Short mmCIF file of C-alpha atoms in Angstrom, two decimals:
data_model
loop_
_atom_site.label_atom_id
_atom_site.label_comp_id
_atom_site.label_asym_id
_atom_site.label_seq_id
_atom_site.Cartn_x
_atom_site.Cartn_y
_atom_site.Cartn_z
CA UNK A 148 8.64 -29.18 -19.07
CA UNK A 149 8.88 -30.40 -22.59
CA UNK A 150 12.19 -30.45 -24.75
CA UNK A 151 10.80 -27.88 -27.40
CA UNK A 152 10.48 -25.37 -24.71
CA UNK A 153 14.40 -25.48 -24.21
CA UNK A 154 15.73 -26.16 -27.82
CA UNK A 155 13.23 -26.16 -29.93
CA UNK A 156 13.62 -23.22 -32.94
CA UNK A 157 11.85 -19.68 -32.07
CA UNK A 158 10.60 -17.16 -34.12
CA UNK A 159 12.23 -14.46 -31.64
CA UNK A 160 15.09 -11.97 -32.83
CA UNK A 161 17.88 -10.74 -30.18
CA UNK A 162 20.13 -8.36 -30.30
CA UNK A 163 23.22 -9.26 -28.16
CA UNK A 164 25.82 -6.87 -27.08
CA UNK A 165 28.93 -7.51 -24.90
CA UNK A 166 32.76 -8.50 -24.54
CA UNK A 167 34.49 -11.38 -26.21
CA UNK A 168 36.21 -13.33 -24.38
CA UNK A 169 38.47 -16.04 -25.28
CA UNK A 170 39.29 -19.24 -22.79
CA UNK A 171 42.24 -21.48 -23.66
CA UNK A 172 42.86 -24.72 -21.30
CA UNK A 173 46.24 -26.12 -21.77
CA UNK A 174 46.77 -29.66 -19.97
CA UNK A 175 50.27 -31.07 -18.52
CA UNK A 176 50.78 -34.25 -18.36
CA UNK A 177 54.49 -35.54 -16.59
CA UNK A 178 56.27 -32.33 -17.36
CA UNK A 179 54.46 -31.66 -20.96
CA UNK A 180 51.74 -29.64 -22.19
CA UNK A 181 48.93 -31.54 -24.13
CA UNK A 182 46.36 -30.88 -25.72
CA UNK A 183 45.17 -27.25 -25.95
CA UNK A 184 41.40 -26.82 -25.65
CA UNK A 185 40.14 -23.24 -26.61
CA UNK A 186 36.24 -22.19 -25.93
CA UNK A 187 34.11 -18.56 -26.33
CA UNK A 188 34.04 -17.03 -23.20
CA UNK A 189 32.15 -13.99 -21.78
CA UNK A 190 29.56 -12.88 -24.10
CA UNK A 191 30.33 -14.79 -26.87
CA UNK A 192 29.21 -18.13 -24.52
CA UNK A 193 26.21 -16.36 -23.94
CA UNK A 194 25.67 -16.19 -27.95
CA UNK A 195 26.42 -19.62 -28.32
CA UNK A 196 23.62 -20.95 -25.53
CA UNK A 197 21.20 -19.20 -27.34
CA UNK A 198 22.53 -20.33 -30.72
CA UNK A 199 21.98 -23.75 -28.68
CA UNK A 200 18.65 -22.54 -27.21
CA UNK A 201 16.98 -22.07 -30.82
CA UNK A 202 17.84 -18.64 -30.62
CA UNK A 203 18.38 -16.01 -33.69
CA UNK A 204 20.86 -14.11 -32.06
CA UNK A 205 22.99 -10.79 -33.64
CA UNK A 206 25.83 -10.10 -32.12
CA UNK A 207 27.78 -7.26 -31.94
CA UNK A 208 31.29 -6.43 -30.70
CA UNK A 209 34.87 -5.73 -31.13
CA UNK A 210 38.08 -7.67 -31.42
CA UNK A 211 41.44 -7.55 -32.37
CA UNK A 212 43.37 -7.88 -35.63
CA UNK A 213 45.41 -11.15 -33.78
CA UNK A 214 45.57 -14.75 -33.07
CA UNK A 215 42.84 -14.59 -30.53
CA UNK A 216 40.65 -12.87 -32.67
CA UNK A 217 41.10 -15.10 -35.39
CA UNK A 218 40.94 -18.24 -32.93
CA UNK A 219 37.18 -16.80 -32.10
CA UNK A 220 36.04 -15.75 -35.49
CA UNK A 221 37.29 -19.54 -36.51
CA UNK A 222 35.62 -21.07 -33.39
CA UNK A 223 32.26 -18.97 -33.70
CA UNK A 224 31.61 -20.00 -37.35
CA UNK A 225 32.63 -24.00 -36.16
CA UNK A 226 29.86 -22.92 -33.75
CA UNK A 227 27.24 -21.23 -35.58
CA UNK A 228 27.56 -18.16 -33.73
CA UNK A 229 26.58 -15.13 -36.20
CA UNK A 230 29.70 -12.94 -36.37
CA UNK A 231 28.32 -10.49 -39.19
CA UNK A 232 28.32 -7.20 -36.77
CA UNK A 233 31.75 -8.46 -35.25
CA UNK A 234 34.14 -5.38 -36.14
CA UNK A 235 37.66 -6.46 -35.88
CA UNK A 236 40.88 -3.20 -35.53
CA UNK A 237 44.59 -3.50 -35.19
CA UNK A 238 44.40 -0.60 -32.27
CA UNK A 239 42.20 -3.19 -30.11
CA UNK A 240 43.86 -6.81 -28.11
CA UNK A 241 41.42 -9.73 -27.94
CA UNK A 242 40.54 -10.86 -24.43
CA UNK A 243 41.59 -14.36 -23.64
CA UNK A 244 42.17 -16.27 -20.11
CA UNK A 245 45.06 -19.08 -20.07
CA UNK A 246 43.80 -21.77 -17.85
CA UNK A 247 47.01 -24.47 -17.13
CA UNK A 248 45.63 -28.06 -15.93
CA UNK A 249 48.55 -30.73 -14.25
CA UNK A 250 46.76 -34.25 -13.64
CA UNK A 251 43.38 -32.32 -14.39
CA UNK A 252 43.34 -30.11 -11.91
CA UNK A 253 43.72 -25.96 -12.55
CA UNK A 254 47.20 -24.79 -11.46
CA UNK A 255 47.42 -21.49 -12.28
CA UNK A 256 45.62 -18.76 -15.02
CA UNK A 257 47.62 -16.23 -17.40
CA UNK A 258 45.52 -13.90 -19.15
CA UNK A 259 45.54 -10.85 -21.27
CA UNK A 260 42.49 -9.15 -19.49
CA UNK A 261 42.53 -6.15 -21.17
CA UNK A 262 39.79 -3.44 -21.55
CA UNK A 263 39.05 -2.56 -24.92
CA UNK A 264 38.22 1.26 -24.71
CA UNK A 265 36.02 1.95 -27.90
CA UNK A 266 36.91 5.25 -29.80
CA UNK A 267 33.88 7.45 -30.44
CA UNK A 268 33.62 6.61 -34.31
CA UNK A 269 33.50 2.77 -32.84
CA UNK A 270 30.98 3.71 -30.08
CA UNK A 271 28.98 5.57 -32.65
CA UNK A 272 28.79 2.38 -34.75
CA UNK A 273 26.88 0.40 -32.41
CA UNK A 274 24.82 3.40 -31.53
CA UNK A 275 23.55 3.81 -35.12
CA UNK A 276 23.07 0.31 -35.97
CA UNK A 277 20.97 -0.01 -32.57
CA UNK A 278 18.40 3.38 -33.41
CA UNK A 279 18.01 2.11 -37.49
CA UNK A 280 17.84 -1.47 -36.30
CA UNK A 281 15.98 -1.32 -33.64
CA UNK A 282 12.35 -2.35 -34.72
CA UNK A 283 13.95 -5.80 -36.09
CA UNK A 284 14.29 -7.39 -32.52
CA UNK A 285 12.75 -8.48 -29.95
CA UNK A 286 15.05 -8.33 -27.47
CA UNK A 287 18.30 -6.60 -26.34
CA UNK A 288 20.78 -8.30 -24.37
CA UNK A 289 23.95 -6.90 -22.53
CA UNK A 290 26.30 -9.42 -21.55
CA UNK A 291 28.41 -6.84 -19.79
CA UNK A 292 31.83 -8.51 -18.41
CA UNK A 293 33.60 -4.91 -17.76
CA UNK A 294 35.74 -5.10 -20.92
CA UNK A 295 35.66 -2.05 -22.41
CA UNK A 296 32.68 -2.41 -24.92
CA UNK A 297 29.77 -0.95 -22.86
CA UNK A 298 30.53 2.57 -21.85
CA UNK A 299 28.15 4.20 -19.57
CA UNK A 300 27.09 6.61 -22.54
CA UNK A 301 26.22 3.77 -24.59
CA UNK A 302 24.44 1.82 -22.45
CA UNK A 303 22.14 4.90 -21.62
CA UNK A 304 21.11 4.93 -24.57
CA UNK A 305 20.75 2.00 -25.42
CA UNK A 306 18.04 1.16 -22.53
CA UNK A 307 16.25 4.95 -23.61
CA UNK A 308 16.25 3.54 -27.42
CA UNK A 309 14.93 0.26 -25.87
CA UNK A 310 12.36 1.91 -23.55
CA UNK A 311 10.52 4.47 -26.26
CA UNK A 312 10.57 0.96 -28.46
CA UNK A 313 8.79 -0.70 -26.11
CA UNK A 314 11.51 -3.57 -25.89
CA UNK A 315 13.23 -5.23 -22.84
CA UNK A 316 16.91 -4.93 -21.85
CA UNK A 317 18.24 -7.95 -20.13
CA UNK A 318 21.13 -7.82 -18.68
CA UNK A 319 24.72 -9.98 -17.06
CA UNK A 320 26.80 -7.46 -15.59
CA UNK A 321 29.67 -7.16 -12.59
CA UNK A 322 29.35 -3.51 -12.57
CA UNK A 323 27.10 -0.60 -10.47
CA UNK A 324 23.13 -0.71 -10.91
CA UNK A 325 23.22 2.89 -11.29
CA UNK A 326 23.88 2.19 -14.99
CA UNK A 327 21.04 -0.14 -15.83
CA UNK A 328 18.37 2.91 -15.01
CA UNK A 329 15.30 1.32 -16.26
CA UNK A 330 16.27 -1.69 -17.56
CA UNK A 331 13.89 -4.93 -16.94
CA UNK A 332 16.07 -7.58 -15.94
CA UNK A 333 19.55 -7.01 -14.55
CA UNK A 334 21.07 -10.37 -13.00
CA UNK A 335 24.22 -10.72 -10.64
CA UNK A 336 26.77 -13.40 -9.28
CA UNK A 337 26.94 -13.30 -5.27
CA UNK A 338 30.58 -12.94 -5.63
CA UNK A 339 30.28 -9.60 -8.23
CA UNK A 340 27.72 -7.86 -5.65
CA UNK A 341 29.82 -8.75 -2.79
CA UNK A 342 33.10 -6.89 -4.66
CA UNK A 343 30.67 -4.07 -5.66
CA UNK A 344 29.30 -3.63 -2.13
CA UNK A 345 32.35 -4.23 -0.44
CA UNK A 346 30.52 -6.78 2.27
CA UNK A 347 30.12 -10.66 2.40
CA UNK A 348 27.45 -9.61 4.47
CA UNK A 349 24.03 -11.07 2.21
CA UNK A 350 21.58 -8.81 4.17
CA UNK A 351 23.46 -5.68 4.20
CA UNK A 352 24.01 -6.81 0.20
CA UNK A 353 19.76 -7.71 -0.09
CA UNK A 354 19.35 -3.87 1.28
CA UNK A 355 21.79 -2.18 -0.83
CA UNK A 356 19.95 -4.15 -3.82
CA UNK A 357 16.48 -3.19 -2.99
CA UNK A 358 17.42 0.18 -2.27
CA UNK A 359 18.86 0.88 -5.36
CA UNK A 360 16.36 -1.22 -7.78
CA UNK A 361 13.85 1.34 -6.30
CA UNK A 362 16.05 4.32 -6.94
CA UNK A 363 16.86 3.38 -10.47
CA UNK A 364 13.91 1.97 -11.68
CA UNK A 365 15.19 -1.49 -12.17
CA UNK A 366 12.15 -3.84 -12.51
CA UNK A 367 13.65 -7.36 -12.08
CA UNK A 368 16.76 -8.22 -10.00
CA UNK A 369 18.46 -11.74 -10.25
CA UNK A 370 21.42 -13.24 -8.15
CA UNK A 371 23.32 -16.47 -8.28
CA UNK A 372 24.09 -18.08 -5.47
CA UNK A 373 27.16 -20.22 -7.51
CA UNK A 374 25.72 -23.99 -6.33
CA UNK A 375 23.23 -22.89 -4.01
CA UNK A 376 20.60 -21.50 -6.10
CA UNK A 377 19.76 -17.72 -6.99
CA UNK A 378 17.36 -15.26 -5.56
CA UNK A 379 14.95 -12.48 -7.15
CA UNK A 380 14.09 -9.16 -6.45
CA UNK A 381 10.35 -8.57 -8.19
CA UNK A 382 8.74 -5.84 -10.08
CA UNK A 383 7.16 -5.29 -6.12
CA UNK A 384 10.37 -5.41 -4.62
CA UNK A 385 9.26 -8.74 -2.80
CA UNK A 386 12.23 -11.23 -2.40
CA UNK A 387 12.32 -15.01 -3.42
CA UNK A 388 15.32 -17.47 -2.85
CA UNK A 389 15.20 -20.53 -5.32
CA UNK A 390 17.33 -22.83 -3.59
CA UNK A 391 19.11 -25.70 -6.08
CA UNK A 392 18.87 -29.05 -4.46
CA UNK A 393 20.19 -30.81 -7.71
CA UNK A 394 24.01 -29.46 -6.91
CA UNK A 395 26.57 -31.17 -9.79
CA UNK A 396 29.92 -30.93 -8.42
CA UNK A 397 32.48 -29.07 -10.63
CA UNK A 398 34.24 -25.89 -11.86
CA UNK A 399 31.28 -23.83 -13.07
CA UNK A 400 33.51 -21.64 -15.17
CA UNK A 401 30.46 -20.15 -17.54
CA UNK A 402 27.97 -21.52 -15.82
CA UNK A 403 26.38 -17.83 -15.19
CA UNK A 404 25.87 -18.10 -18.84
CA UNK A 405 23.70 -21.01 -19.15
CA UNK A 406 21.99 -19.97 -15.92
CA UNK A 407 21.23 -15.92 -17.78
CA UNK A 408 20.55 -18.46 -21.14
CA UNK A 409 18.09 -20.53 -19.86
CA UNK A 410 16.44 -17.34 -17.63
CA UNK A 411 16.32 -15.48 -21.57
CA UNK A 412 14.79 -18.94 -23.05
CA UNK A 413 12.31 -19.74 -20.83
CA UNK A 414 11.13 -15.88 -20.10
CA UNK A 415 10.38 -15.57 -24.17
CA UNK A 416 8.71 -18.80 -23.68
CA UNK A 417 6.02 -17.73 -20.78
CA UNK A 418 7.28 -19.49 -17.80
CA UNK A 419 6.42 -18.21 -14.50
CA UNK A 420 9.78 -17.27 -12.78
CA UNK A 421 9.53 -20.00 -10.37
CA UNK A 422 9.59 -22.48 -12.90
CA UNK A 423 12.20 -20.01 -14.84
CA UNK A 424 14.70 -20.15 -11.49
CA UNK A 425 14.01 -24.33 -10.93
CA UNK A 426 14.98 -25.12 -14.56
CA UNK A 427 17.84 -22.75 -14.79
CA UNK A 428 19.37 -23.66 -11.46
CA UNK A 429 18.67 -27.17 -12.88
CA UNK A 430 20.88 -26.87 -16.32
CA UNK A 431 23.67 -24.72 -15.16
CA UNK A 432 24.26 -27.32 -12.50
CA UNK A 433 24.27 -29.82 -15.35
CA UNK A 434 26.02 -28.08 -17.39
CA UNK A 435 29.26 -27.75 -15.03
CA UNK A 436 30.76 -31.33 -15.44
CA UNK A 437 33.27 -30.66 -18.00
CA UNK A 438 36.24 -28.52 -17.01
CA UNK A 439 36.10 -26.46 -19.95
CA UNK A 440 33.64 -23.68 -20.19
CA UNK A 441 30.00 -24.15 -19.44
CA UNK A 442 27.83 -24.60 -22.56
CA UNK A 443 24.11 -26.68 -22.37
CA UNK A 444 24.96 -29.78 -23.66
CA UNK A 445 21.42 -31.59 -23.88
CA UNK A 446 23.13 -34.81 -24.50
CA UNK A 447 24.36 -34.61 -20.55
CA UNK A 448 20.08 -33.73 -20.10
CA UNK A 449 19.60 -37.06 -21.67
CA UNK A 450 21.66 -39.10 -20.10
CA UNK A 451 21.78 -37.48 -16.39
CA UNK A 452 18.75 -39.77 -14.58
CA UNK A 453 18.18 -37.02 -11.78
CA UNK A 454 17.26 -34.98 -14.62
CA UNK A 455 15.17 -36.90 -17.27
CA UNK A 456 12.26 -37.10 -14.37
CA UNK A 457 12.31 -33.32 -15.09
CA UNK A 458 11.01 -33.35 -18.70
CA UNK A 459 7.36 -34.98 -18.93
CA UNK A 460 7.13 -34.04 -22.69
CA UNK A 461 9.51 -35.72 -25.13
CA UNK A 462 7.62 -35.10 -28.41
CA UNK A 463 9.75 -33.14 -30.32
CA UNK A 464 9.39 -31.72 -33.52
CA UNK A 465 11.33 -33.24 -36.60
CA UNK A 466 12.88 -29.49 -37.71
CA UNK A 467 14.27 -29.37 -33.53
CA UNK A 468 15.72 -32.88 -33.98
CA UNK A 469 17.79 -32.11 -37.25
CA UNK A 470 18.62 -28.47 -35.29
CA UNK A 471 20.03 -30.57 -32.70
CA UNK A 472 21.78 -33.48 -35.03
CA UNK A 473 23.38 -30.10 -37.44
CA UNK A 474 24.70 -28.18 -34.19
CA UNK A 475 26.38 -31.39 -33.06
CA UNK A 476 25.02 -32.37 -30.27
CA UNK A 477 25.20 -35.94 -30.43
CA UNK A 478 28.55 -35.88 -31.85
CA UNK A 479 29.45 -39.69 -32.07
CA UNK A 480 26.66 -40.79 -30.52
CA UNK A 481 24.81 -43.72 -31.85
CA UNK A 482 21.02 -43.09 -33.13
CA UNK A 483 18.54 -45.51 -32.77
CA UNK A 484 14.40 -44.97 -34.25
CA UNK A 485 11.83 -47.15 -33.78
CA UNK A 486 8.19 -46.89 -34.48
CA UNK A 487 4.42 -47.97 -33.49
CA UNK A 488 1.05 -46.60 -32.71
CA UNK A 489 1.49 -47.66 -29.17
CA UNK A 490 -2.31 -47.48 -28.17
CA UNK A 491 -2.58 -49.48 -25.58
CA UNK A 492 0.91 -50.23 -23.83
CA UNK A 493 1.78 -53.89 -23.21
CA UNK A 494 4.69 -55.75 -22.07
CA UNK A 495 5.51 -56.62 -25.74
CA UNK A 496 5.99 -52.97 -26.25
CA UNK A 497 8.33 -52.90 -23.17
CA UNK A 498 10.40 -55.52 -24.00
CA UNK A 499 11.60 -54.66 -27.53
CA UNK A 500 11.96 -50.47 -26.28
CA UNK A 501 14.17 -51.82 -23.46
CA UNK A 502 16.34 -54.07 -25.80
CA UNK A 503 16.22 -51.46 -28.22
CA UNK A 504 18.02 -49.17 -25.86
CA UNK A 505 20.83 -51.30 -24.95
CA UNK A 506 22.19 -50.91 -28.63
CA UNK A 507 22.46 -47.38 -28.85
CA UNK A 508 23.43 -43.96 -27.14
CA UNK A 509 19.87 -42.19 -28.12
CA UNK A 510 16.55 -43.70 -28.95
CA UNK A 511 13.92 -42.33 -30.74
CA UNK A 512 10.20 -43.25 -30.98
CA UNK A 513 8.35 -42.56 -34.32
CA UNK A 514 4.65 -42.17 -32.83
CA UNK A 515 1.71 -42.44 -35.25
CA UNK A 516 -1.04 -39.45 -34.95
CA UNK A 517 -4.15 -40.32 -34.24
CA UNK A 518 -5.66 -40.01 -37.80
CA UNK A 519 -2.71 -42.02 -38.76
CA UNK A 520 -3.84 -45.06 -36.92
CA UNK A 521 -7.35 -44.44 -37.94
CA UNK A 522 -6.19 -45.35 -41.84
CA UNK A 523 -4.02 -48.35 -40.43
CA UNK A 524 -6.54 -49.71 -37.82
CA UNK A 525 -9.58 -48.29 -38.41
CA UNK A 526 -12.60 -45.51 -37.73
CA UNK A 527 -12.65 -47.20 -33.44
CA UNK A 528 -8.96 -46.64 -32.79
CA UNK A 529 -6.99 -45.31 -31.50
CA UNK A 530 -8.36 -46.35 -27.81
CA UNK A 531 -5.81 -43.79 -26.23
CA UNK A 532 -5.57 -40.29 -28.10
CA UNK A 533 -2.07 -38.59 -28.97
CA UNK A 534 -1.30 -36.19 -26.22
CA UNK A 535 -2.28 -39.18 -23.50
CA UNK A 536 0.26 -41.34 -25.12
CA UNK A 537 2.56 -39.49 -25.61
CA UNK A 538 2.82 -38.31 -21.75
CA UNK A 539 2.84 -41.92 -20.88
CA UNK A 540 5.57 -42.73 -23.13
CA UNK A 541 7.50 -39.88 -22.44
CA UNK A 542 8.05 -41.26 -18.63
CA UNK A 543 9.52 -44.30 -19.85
CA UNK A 544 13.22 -43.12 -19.30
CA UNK A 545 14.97 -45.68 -22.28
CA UNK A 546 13.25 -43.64 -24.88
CA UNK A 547 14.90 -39.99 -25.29
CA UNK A 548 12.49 -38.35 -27.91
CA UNK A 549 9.09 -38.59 -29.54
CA UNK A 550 8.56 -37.60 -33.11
CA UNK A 551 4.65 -37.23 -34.46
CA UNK A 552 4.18 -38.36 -37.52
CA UNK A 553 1.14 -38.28 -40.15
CA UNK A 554 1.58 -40.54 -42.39
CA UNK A 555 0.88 -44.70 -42.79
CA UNK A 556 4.84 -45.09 -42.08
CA UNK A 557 7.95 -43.00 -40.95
CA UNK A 558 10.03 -43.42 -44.06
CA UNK A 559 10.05 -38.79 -44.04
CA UNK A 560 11.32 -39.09 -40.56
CA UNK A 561 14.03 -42.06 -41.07
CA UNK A 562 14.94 -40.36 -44.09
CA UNK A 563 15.68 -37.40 -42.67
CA UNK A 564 17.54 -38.41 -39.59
CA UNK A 565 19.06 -40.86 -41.00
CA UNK A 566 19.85 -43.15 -37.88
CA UNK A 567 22.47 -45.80 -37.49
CA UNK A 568 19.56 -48.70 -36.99
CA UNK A 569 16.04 -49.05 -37.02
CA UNK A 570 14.31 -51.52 -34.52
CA UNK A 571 11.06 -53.58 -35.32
CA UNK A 572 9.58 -56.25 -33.61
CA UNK A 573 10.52 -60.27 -34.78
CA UNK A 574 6.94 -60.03 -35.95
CA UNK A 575 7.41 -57.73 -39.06
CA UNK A 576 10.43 -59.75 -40.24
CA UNK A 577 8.62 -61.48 -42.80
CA UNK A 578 7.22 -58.27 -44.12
CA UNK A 579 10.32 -56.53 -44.76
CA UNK A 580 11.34 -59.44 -46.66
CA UNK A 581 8.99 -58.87 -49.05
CA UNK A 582 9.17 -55.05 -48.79
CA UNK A 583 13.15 -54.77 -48.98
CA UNK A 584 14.20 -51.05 -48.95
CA UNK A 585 17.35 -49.12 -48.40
CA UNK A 586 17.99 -49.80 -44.84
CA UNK A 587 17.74 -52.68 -44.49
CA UNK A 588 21.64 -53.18 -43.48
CA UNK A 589 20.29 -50.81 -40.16
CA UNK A 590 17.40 -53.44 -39.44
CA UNK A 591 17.43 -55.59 -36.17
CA UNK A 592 14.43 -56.98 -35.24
CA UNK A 593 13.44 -57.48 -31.38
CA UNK A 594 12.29 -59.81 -29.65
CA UNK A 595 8.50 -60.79 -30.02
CA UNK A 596 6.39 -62.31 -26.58
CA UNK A 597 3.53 -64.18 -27.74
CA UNK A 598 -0.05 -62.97 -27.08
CA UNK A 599 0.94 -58.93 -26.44
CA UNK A 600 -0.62 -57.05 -28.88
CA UNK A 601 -3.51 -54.29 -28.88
CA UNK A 602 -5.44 -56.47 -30.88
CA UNK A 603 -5.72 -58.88 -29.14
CA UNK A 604 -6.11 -57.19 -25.34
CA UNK A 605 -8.90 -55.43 -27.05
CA UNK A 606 -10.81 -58.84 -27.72
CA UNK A 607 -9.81 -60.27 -24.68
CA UNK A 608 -11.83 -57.35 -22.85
CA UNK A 609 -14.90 -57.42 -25.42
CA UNK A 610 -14.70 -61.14 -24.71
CA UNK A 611 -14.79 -60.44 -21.13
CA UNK A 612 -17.44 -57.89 -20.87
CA UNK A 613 -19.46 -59.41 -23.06
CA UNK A 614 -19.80 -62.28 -21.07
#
């Protein structure tokens, strides 16, 4: 798995559809209310991720003319989440959920779960937008959480416009399969089917599932099993269980959204569903740490040893990298770059990556292309090509990304991440001094052990064959 395939930006246009939802968090502290911590909920989450995800995401739905619609409409555009096709009316309330923590721990939840029941004119709006609209997406998501904005009607339609269009409904619902008729991917929560079905009972549930997946046509079927995994229905009707051994103990609230995100991400991107179920299982787990509403928060990937050993690829584009510096998500961390051809991997190059690594929060390696090295070192290097040092690099967990670069230096890139310092080895000192630029004030120079170099291990074995 590399990072791109998770983050990095795609050229894929979705359509999302579904309920706002709005989740406060108050916290009590000795008899007092703190701080009060508000996040998107429901389908708006789900817009979010894939903001997160790289994701051009519309979304359309309907709020209130209140303080919880103006709380999300504020929060979204913090966010990034696109909010053009958002209709706001006085007749409709805006869904929120009132979570109360004492000492960190959830006491009780108020909430004003009301169903917004569209009026035709409303209904008729998304209808029309979807049928002249259509042939700009991709995809079509319905992040269905029973609130009032998916009536069976529209949703009918929706899947026949979808259908004739050749375009693939995915879909997060609590409610009966019989509306999804001929939809591609409809996924569940255990808990949801067990309410629908009326039975804990998971093989009476399994039955009921297959039964009606035949009946209406449904080609994919996907159920969480909260901490214990998910399982999946096929096109065939064959069944799979994906059990997650990398558990994360926590609340999950909103994890079913970065488990249906990832699913979405990784589908566009060609994964096999096997891999599509491990990796998803894999970040909704991380993702359930805080006690606020799930979101991916790839800082938690980078730090979280268990799963580093998942991603084998850290090259990352330089675009990706500012995506993921604008969108915040290494708010207050500190940035480190360094740089180097790294052909043939020493101790030298160990020692200053490690040391580099103990002075920030994120490191990042500036690696010279191959054609790059060619103008530095010559037409006989490099010894090791790109790709092969890049996957060795990429395993050394202190360094968190990779960015290829062309040119005789990284200036482009240090420009335009602009980290807090820069690492060399002890070394170059004496050539900075005579090439003094702009960051200089970010310079710290590691470390240098005698006698590691490429250089000179490539004499030393011309030396030693030769003889």
């Amino acid at each position: 798995m590399n990072y791109e395939s998770i983050i990095g930006k795609k050229n894929t246009k979705v359509l999302l559809i579904g309920d706002v939802i709005l989740d406060l968090y108050a916290e009590k502290f000795k008899k007092k209310y703190g701080r009060i911590v508000i996040s998107l909920g429901g389908a708006s989450n789900v817009a979010y991720n894939l903001k997160k995800m790289g994701i051009d995401v519309d979304f359309i739905s309907f709020i209130g003319k209140d303080l919880a619609g103006k709380l999300f409409l504020k929060l979204s555009d913090k966010f990034g989440v696109n909010t053009k096709f958002i209709k706001k009316s006085s007749i409709y309330k805006t869904t929120y959920k009132k979570r109360n923590y004492i000492f960190g721990f959830q006491n009780k939840i108020y909430s004003r779960d009301n169903t917004i029941n569209l009026r035709a004119k409303d209904e008729k709006y998304i209808q029309q937008f979807i049928n002249q609209n259509i042939k700009k997406y991709d995809y079509i998501i319905l992040s269905d959480y029973n609130k009032g904005i998916l009536s069976k009607k529209l949703i009918n339609n929706i899947i026949d416009v979808c259908r004739k269009s050749k375009i693939k409904v995915f879909i997060d619902s609590k409610r009966k399969l019989e509306l999804f008729k001929n939809s591609y991917l409809l996924k569940y929560s255990i808990e949801d089917l067990s309410n629908l079905f009326s039975t804990n009972d998971k093989s009476k549930i399994l039955n009921n599932l297959i039964f009606f997946k035949k009946k209406y046509k449904i080609d994919n079927i996907v159920v969480t099993l909260s901490e214990k995994g998910c399982y999946h229905i096929n096109i065939n009707n064959e069944y799979k269980e994906y059990i997650n051994n990398n558990y994360v103990e926590g609340h999950g609230i909103g994890a079913g959204d970065v488990f249906f995100s990832v699913l979405f991400r990784l589908y566009i991107e060609d994964f096999k569903f096997k891999e599509i179920f491990f990796y998803s299982n894999l970040l909704a787990g991380a993702s359930i740490t805080s006690r606020y509403t799930c979101c991916l928060n790839f800082y938690d990937i980078l730090v979280n040893n268990k799963l580093k050993g998942y991603f084998d690829n850290k090259v990352i584009s330089l675009r990706t990298f500012n995506n993921l510096i604008s969108d915040k998500f290494f708010y207050k961390k500190k940035i480190g770059f360094t740089n180097g051809c790294f052909d043939l991997i020493h101790a030298g190059h160990i020692s200053s990556l490690v040391e580099s690594s103990k002075k920030v929060d994120i490191l990042v390696l500036g690696l010279n292309s191959d054609n790059s090295i060619k103008v530095l070192k010559g037409k006989n290097r490099p010894i090791i090509n790109f790709e092969d040092r890049a996957y060795i690099l990429s395993n050394i967990s202190v360094i968190d990304f990779i960015i290829k670069f062309d040119e005789r230096s990284p200036q482009k890139i240090i420009k335009k991440i602009n980290p807090d310092l820069l690492f060399k080895g002890s070394d170059y000192r004496n050539y900075y001094k005579l090439n003094k630029n702009e960051n200089e004030n970010k310079m710290i120079f590691t470390k240098f052990i005698s006698g590691h170099s490429t250089t000179s291990i490539i004499s030393r074995i011309i030396e030693l064959y030769n003889n």
